[in-house]
Each structure stands twice: as C-alpha cells, then as structure tokens.
mmCIF file of C-alpha atoms and ligand atoms in Angstrom:
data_model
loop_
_atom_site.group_PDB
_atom_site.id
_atom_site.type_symbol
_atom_site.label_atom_id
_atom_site.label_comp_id
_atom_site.label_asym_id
_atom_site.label_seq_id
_atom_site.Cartn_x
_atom_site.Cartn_y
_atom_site.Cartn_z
ATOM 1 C CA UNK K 1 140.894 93.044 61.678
ATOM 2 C CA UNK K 2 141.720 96.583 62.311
ATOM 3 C CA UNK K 3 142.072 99.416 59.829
ATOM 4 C CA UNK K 4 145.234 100.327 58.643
ATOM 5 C CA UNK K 5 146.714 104.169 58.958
ATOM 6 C CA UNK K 6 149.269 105.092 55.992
ATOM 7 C CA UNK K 7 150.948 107.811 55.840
ATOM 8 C CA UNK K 8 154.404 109.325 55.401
ATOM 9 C CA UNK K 9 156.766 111.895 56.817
ATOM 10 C CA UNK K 10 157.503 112.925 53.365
ATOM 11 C CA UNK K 11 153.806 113.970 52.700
ATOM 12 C CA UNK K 12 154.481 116.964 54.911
ATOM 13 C CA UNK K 13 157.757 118.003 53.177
ATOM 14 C CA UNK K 14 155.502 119.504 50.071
ATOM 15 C CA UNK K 15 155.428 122.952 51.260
ATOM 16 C CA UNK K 16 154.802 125.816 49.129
ATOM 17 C CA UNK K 17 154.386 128.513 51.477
ATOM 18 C CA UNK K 18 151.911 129.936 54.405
ATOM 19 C CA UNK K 19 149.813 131.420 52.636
ATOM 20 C CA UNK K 20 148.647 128.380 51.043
ATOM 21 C CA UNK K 21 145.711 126.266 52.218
ATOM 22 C CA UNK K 22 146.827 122.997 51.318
ATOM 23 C CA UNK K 23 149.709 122.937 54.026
ATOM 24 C CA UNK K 24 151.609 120.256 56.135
ATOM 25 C CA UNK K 25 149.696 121.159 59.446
ATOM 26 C CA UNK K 26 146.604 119.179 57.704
ATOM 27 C CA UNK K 27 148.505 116.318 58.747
ATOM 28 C CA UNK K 28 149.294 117.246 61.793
ATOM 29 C CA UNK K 29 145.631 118.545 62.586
ATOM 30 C CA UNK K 30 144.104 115.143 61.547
ATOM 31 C CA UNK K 31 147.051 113.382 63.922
ATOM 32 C CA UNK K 32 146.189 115.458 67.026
ATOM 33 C CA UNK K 33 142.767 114.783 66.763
ATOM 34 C CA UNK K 34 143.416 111.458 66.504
ATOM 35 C CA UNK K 35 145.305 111.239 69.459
ATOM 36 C CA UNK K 36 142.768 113.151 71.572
ATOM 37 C CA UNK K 37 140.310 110.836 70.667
ATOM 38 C CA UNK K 38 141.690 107.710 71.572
ATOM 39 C CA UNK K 39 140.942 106.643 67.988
ATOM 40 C CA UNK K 40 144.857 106.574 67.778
ATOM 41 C CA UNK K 41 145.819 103.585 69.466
ATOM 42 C CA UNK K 42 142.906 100.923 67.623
ATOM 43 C CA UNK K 43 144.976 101.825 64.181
ATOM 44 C CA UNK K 44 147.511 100.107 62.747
ATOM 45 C CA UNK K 45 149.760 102.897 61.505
ATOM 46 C CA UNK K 46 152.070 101.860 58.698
ATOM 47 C CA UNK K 47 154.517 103.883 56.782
ATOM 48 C CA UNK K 48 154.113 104.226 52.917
ATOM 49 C CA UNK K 49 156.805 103.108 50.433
ATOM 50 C CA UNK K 50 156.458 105.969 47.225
ATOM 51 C CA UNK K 51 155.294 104.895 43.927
ATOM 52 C CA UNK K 52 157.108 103.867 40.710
ATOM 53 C CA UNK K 53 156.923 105.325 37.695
ATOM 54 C CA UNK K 54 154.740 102.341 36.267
ATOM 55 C CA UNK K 55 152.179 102.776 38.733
ATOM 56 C CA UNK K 56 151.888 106.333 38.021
ATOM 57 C CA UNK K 57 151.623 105.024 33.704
ATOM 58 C CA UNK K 58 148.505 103.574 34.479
ATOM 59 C CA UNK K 59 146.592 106.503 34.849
ATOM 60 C CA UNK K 60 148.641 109.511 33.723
ATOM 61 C CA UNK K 61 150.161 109.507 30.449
ATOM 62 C CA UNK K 62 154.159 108.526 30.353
ATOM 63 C CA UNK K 63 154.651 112.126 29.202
ATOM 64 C CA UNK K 64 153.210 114.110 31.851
ATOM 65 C CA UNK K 65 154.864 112.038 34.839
ATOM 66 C CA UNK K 66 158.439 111.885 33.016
ATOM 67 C CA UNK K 67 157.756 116.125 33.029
ATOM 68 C CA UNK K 68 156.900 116.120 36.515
ATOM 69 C CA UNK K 69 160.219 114.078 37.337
ATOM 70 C CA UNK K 70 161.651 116.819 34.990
ATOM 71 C CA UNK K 71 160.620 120.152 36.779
ATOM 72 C CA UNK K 72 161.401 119.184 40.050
ATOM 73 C CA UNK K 73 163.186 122.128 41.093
ATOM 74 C CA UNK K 74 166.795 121.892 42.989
ATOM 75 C CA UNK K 75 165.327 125.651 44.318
ATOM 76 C CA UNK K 76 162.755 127.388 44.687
ATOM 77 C CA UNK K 77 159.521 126.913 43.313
ATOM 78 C CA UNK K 78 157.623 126.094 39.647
ATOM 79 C CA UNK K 79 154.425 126.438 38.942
ATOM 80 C CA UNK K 80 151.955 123.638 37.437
ATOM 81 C CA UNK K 81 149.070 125.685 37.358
ATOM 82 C CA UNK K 82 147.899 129.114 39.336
ATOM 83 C CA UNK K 83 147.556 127.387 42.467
ATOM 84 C CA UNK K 84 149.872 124.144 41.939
ATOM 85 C CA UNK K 85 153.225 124.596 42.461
ATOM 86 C CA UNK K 86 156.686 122.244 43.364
ATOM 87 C CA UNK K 87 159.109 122.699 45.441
ATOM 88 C CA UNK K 88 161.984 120.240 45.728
ATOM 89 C CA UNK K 89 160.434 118.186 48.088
ATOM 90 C CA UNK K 90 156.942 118.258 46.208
ATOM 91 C CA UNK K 91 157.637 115.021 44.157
ATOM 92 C CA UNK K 92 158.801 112.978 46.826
ATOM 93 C CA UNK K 93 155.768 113.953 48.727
ATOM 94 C CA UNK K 94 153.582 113.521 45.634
ATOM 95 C CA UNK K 95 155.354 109.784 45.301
ATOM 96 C CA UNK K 96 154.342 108.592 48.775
ATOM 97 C CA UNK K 97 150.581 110.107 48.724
ATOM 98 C CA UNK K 98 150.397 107.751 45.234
ATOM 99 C CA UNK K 99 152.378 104.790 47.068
ATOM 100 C CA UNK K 100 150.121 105.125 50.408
ATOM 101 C CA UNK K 101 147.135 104.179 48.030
ATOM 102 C CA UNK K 102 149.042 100.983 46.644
ATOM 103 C CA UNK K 103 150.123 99.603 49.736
ATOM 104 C CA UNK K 104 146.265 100.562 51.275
ATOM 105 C CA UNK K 105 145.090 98.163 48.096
ATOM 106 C CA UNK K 106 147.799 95.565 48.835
ATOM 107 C CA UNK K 107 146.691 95.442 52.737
ATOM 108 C CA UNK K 108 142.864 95.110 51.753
ATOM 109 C CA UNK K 109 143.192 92.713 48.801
ATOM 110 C CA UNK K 110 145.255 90.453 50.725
ATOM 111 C CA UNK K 111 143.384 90.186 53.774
ATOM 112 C CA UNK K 112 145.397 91.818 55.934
ATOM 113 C CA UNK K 113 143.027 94.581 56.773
ATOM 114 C CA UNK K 114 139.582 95.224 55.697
ATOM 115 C CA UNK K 115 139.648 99.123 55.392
ATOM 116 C CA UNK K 116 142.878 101.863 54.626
ATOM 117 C CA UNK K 117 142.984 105.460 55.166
ATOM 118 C CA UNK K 118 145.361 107.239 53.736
ATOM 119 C CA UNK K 119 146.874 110.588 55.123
ATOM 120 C CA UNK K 120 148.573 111.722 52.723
ATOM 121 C CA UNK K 121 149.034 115.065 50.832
ATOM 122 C CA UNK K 122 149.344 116.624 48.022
ATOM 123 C CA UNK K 123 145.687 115.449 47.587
ATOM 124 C CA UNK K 124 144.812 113.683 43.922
ATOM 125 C CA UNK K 125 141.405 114.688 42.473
ATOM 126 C CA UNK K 126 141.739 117.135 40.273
ATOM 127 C CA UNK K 127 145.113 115.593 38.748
ATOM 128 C CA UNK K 128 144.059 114.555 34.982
ATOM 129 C CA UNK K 129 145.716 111.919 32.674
ATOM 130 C CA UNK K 130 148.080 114.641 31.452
ATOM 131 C CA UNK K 131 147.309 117.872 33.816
ATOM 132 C CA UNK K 132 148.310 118.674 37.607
ATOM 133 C CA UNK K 133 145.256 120.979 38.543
ATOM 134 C CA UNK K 134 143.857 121.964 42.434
ATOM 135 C CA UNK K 135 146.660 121.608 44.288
ATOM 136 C CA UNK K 136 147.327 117.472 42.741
ATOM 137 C CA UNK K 137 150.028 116.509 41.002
ATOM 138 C CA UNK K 138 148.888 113.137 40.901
ATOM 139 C CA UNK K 139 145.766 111.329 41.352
ATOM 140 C CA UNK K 140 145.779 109.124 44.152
ATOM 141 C CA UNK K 141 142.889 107.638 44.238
ATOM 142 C CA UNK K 142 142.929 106.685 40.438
ATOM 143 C CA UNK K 143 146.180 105.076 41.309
ATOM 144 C CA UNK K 144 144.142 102.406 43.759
ATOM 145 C CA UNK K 145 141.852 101.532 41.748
ATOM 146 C CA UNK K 146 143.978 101.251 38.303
ATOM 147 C CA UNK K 147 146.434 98.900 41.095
ATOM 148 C CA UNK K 148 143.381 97.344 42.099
ATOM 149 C CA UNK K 149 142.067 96.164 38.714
ATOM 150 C CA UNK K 150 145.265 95.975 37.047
ATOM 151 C CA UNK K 151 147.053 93.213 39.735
ATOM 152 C CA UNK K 152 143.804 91.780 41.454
ATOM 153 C CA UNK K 153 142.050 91.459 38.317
ATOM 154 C CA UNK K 154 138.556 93.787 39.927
ATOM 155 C CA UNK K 155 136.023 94.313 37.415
ATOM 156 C CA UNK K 156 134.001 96.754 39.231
ATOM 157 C CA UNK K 157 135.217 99.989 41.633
ATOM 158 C CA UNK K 158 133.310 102.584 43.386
ATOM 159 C CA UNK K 159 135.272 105.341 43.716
ATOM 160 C CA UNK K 160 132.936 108.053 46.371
ATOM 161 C CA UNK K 161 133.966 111.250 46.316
ATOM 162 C CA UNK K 162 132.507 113.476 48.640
ATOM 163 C CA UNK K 163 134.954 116.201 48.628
ATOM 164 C CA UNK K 164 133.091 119.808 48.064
ATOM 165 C CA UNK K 165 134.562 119.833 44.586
ATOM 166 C CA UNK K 166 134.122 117.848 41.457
ATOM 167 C CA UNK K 167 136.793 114.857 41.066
ATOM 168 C CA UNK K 168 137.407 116.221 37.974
ATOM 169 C CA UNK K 169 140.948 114.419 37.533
ATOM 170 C CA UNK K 170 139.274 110.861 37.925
ATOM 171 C CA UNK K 171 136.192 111.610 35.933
ATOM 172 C CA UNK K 172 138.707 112.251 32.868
ATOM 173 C CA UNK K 173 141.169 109.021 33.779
ATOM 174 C CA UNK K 174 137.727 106.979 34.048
ATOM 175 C CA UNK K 175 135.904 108.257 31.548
ATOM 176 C CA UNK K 176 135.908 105.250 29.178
ATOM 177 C CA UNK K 177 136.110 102.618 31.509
ATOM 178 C CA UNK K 178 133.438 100.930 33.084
ATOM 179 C CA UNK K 179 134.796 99.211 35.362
ATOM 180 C CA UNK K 180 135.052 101.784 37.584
ATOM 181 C CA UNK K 181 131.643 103.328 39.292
ATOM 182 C CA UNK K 182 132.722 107.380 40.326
ATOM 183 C CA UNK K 183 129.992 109.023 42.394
ATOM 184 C CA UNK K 184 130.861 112.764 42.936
ATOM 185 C CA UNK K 185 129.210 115.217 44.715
ATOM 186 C CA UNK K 186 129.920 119.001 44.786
ATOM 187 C CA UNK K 187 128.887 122.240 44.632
ATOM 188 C CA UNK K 188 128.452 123.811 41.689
ATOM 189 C CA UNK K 189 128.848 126.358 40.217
ATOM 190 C CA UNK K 190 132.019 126.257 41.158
ATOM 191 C CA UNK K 191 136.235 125.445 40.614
ATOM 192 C CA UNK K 192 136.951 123.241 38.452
ATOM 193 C CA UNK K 193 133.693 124.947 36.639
ATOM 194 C CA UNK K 194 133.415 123.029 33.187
ATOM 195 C CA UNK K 195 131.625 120.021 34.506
ATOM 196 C CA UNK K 196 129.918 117.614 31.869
ATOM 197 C CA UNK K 197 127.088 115.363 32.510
ATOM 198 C CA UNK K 198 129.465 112.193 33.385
ATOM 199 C CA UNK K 199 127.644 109.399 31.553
ATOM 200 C CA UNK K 200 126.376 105.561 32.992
ATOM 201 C CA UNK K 201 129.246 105.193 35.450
ATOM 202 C CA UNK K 202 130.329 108.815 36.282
ATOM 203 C CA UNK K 203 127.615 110.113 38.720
ATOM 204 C CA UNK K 204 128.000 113.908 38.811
ATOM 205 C CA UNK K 205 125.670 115.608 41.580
ATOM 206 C CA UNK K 206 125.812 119.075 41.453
ATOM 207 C CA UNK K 207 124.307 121.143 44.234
ATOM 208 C CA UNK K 208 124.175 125.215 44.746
ATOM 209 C CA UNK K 209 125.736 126.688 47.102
ATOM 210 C CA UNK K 210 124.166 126.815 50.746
ATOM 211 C CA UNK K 211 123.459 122.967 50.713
ATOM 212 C CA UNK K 212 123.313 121.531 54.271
ATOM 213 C CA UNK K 213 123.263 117.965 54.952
ATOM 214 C CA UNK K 214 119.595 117.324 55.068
ATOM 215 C CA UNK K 215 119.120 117.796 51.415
ATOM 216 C CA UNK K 216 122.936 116.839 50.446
ATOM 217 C CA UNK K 217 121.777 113.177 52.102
ATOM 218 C CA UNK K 218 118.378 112.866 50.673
ATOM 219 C CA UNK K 219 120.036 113.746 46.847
ATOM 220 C CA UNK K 220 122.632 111.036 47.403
ATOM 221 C CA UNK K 221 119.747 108.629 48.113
ATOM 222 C CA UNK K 222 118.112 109.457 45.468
ATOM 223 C CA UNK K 223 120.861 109.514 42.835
ATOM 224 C CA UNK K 224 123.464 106.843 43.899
ATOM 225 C CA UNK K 225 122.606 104.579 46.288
ATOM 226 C CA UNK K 226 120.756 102.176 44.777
ATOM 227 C CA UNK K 227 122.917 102.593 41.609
ATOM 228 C CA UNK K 228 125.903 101.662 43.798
ATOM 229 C CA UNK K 229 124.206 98.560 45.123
ATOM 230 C CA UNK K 230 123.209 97.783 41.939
ATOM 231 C CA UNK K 231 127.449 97.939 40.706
ATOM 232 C CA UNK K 232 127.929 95.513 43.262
ATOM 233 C CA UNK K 233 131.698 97.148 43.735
ATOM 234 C CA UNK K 234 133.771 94.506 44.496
ATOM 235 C CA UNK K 235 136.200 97.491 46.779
ATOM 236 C CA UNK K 236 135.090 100.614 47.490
ATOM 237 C CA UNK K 237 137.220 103.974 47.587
ATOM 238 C CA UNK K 238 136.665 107.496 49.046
ATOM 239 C CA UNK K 239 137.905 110.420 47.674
ATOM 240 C CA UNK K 240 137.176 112.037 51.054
ATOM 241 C CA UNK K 241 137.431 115.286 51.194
ATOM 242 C CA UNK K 242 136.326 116.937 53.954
ATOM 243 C CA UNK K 243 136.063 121.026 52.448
ATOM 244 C CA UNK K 244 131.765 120.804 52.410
ATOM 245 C CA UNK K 245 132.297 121.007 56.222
ATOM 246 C CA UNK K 246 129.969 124.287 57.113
ATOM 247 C CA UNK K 247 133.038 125.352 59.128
ATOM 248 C CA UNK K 248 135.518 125.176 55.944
ATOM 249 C CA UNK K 249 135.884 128.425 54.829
ATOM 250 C CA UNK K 250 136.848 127.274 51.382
ATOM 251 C CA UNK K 251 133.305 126.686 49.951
ATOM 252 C CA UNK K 252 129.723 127.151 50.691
ATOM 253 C CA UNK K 253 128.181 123.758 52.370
ATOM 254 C CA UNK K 254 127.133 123.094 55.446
ATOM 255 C CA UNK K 255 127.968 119.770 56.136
ATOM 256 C CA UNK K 256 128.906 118.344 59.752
ATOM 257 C CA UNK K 257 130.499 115.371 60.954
ATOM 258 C CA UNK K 258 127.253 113.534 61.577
ATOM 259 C CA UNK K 259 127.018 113.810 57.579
ATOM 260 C CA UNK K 260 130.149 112.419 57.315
ATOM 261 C CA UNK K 261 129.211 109.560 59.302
ATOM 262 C CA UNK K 262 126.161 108.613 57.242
ATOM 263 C CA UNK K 263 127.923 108.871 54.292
ATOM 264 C CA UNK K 264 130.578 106.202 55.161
ATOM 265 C CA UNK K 265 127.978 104.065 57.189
ATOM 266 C CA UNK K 266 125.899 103.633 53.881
ATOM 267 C CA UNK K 267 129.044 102.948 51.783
ATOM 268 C CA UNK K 268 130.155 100.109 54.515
ATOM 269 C CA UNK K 269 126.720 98.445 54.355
ATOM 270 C CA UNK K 270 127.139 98.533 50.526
ATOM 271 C CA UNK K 271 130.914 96.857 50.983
ATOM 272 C CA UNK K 272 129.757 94.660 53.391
ATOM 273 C CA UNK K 273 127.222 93.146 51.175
ATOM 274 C CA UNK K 274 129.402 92.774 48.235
ATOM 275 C CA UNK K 275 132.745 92.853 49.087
ATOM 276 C CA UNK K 276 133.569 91.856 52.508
ATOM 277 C CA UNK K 277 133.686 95.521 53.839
ATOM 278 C CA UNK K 278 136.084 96.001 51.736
ATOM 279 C CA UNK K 279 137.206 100.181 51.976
ATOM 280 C CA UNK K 280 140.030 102.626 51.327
ATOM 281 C CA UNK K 281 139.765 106.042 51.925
ATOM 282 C CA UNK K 282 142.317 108.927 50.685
ATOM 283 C CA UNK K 283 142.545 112.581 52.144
ATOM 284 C CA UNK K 284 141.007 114.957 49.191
ATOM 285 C CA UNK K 285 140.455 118.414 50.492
ATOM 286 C CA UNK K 286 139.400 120.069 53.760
ATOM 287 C CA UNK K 287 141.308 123.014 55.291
ATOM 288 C CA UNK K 288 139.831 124.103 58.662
ATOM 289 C CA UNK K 289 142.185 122.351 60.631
ATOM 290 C CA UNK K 290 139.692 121.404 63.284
ATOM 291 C CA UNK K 291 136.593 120.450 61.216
ATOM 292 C CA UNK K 292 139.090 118.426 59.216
ATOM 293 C CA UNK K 293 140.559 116.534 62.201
ATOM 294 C CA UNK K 294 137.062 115.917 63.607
ATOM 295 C CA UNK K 295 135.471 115.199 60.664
ATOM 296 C CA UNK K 296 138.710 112.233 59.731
ATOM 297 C CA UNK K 297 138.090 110.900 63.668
ATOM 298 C CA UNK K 298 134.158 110.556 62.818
ATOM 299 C CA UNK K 299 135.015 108.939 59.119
ATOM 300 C CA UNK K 300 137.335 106.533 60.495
ATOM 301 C CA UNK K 301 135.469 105.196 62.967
ATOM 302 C CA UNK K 302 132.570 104.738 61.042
ATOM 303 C CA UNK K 303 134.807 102.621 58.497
ATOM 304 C CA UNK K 304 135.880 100.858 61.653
ATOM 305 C CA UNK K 305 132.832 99.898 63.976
HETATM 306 ZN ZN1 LIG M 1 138.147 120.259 47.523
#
C-alpha cells in the first residue's frame, strides 16, 4: 500500500503578502523537491475536498468558526491576530488544509492506505478552541483526530508534534481528553511563551535555544518514547513542522534531516506494533524553502519504507 499525498490548489490561494513567511511557495518548495527526488512518482497524490462546518464544531467552538465564515473579507485583508490575517481566499484555503486531514483519516481507517501526508497550508497548531493564533486559523491536526475518534470510534491518539514551537492550539482542544496522547517538543523560551506543564497525556518538552539533534533525540527518549508505547495509539499523527531545521532562520535549533528521519522511524515502529503502521502527517511550520523540501522528502520516505 502506498502513502497517500493530499493536497489542494486552494491551499496556495491564502496569500497575505511577501513579506510573510508562511507563503504559497512552501508548497511549491516541498513539490519540487519531491519531484527531484523521484519520491514523486511512488505517491498517490489525491486532491482534498474542504471541510464542513461540523467537522470544524468538533474542536473549535460554533462561535469562533461561524466568525471566521463572517470576516472573510470580499477585499483586502483582516487581521486575526498580529501575524494572522485573511484575505478572501484565506477561508477556502483554511477549509481544504482541515478537509485534507479528514480525507487522510478516511484513506487510513479504511484501508486504503497505511500513511497520509498532508500539504496543506495555512498550518493548524497554534489555532485554539476559540482563537486563530501563529499563522492558523484552524487546527488541522485536531480535526483528524476529533474525525478519527468521533466516526471510527479510536480511544487512543498520538498526536507528535515536532514543529520548533509549542502546539499550543491542540494542547488547549485536548486538554481534558484522554484519549488523545500530544507529545510536543519546542524551544522554549519562546512564541507562543505561556506554556503550562501539560498534565498525564500532554507531553510538553521544552528545550533552550541552541539544541541540536543529539540531545533533542536523547530527551525524546527519555521523555516519550516509552510513554507512547505504553498509549498503545491505535493511529498516530504528526504535527510536522519542519522550523527546528538548523537552516530555518525562524528559530534557534539545529536539527537536520537525519533527525527528522529518526523521529518518524521511531514513531512507525511504535504504529507498526499497535496499529498496523497506521500514520498521518500534516505540514506545521518550516520556512527555508529548501530545508523544508528536503526535510518533507526525508519524512516521507521514512513513513514509507
Ligand atoms: Zn513553528
């Protein structure tokens, strides 16, 4: 079974301007890479369908995503927080980045594929129940796994997020539910700043600035791994951002591909002993173009082989 590629043309419609780092050539940096790799042509590339309103109620109060719906500008541009902002094609983008994560849970729950990744943008993370925050108006990955639980019935979820900030959007939609395992790592101090302990199931790991892989690999060991076997998820997510790259100018790790590729090679031999290899990974972060697309090729093919 090969792993399925979803993504949509509307994902790179949300534009708010060049001097933003969260822009459309992300997409097109992950797709070239891709190509020049020869990873391209093992994927099965499907196009999303957007999500409803009612998948979005799940995990972001009916208020806040009836508001969203509401500010859509017909011009110009609003703005969510300091550095999220709409334009009139934001929604629709924001729509199929949230519907690329229920048809990635459809693929994998049915059979049909074993792992998803999901190329799709604006990224999800920091969105909260009732809050668009870090460029995410919605929180894709929360989406999966409330689909997940909600119309396969899972009891338990491991959501990884490796992205060089904290998933602070899914920590507050999980908070009170156990069902779902979230592991994130991040550096810290550091946006989004007010960072709590987490509790039994929401793993914070919080490392300085500077941290290279060596000693972001031995911490994960240390604090997760076993605790993730332990979960026995029955589907794992990523939140996989790829912004701790050493090359990303955005923060201050030093992470490489090769940590990339350990990271997803111990999460499939977790998934393969509980769940099948069951995986689904969603773009987070990550805004050197190259270290992004390399760092996707490496992730994906580690899901893969
Ligand atoms: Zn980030």
């Amino acid at each position: 079974m090969s792993l399925v590629f979803i993504s949509h043309p509307n994902c790179a419609l949300h534009d708010v301007g060049n001097e933003h780092p969260e822009s459309p050539e992300r997409l097109d940096a992950i797709n070239d890479r891709l190509i020049t790799s020869g990873l391209d042509f093992s994927l099965v590339k499907l196009q999303a369908e957007p999500a409803t309103k009612q998948h979005l109620y799940r995990v972001h109060d009916q208020s806040y995503v009836d508001e969203i719906f509401a500010k859509t500008p017909e011009h110009g541009m609003v703005h969510l927080d300091d550095d999220t902002q709409m334009m009139p094609r934001s929604l629709d983008a924001a729509l199929y980045a949230a519907g690329a994560n229920i048809m990635a849970v459809d693929k994998v729950m049915s059979g049909e594929a074993k792992q998803a990744f999901c190329a799709v943008r604006p990224p999800g993370h920091h969105a909260e129940r009732d809050k668009a925050m870090g460029f995410c108006i919605f929180n894709n990955v929360a989406v999966a796994a409330a689909h997940a639980m909600e119309v396969y019935g899972l009891e338990r979820v491991a959501i990884i997020d490796f992205d060089v900030h904290h998933g602070n959007g899914t920590e507050n939609i999980f908070f009170d539910d156990p069902r779902v395992l979230f592991c994130s790592s991040y550096q810290y101090p550091f946006y989004p700043h007010n960072v709590g302990p987490g509790n039994a199931h929401i793993l914070n790991l919080p490392l300085p600035p500077g941290t290279d892989g060596d000693s972001w690999q031995e911490a994960i060991t240390e604090q997760w791994l076993a605790k993730i076997d332990a979960f026995a998820p029955q589907l794992v997510l990523f939140s996989a951002g790829f912004d701790a790259h050493f090359e990303d100018d955005m923060a201050h790790f030093k992470l490489v591909e090769t940590d990339y590729h350990w990271i997803t090679k111990e999460m499939k031999k977790i998934a393969d002993k509980h769940c099948g290899g069951r995986m689904i990974s969603t773009l987070e972060g990550g805004y050197n173009y190259s270290a992004l697309g390399r760092s996707v090729a490496v992730h994906i093919k580690a899901m893969m082989d």
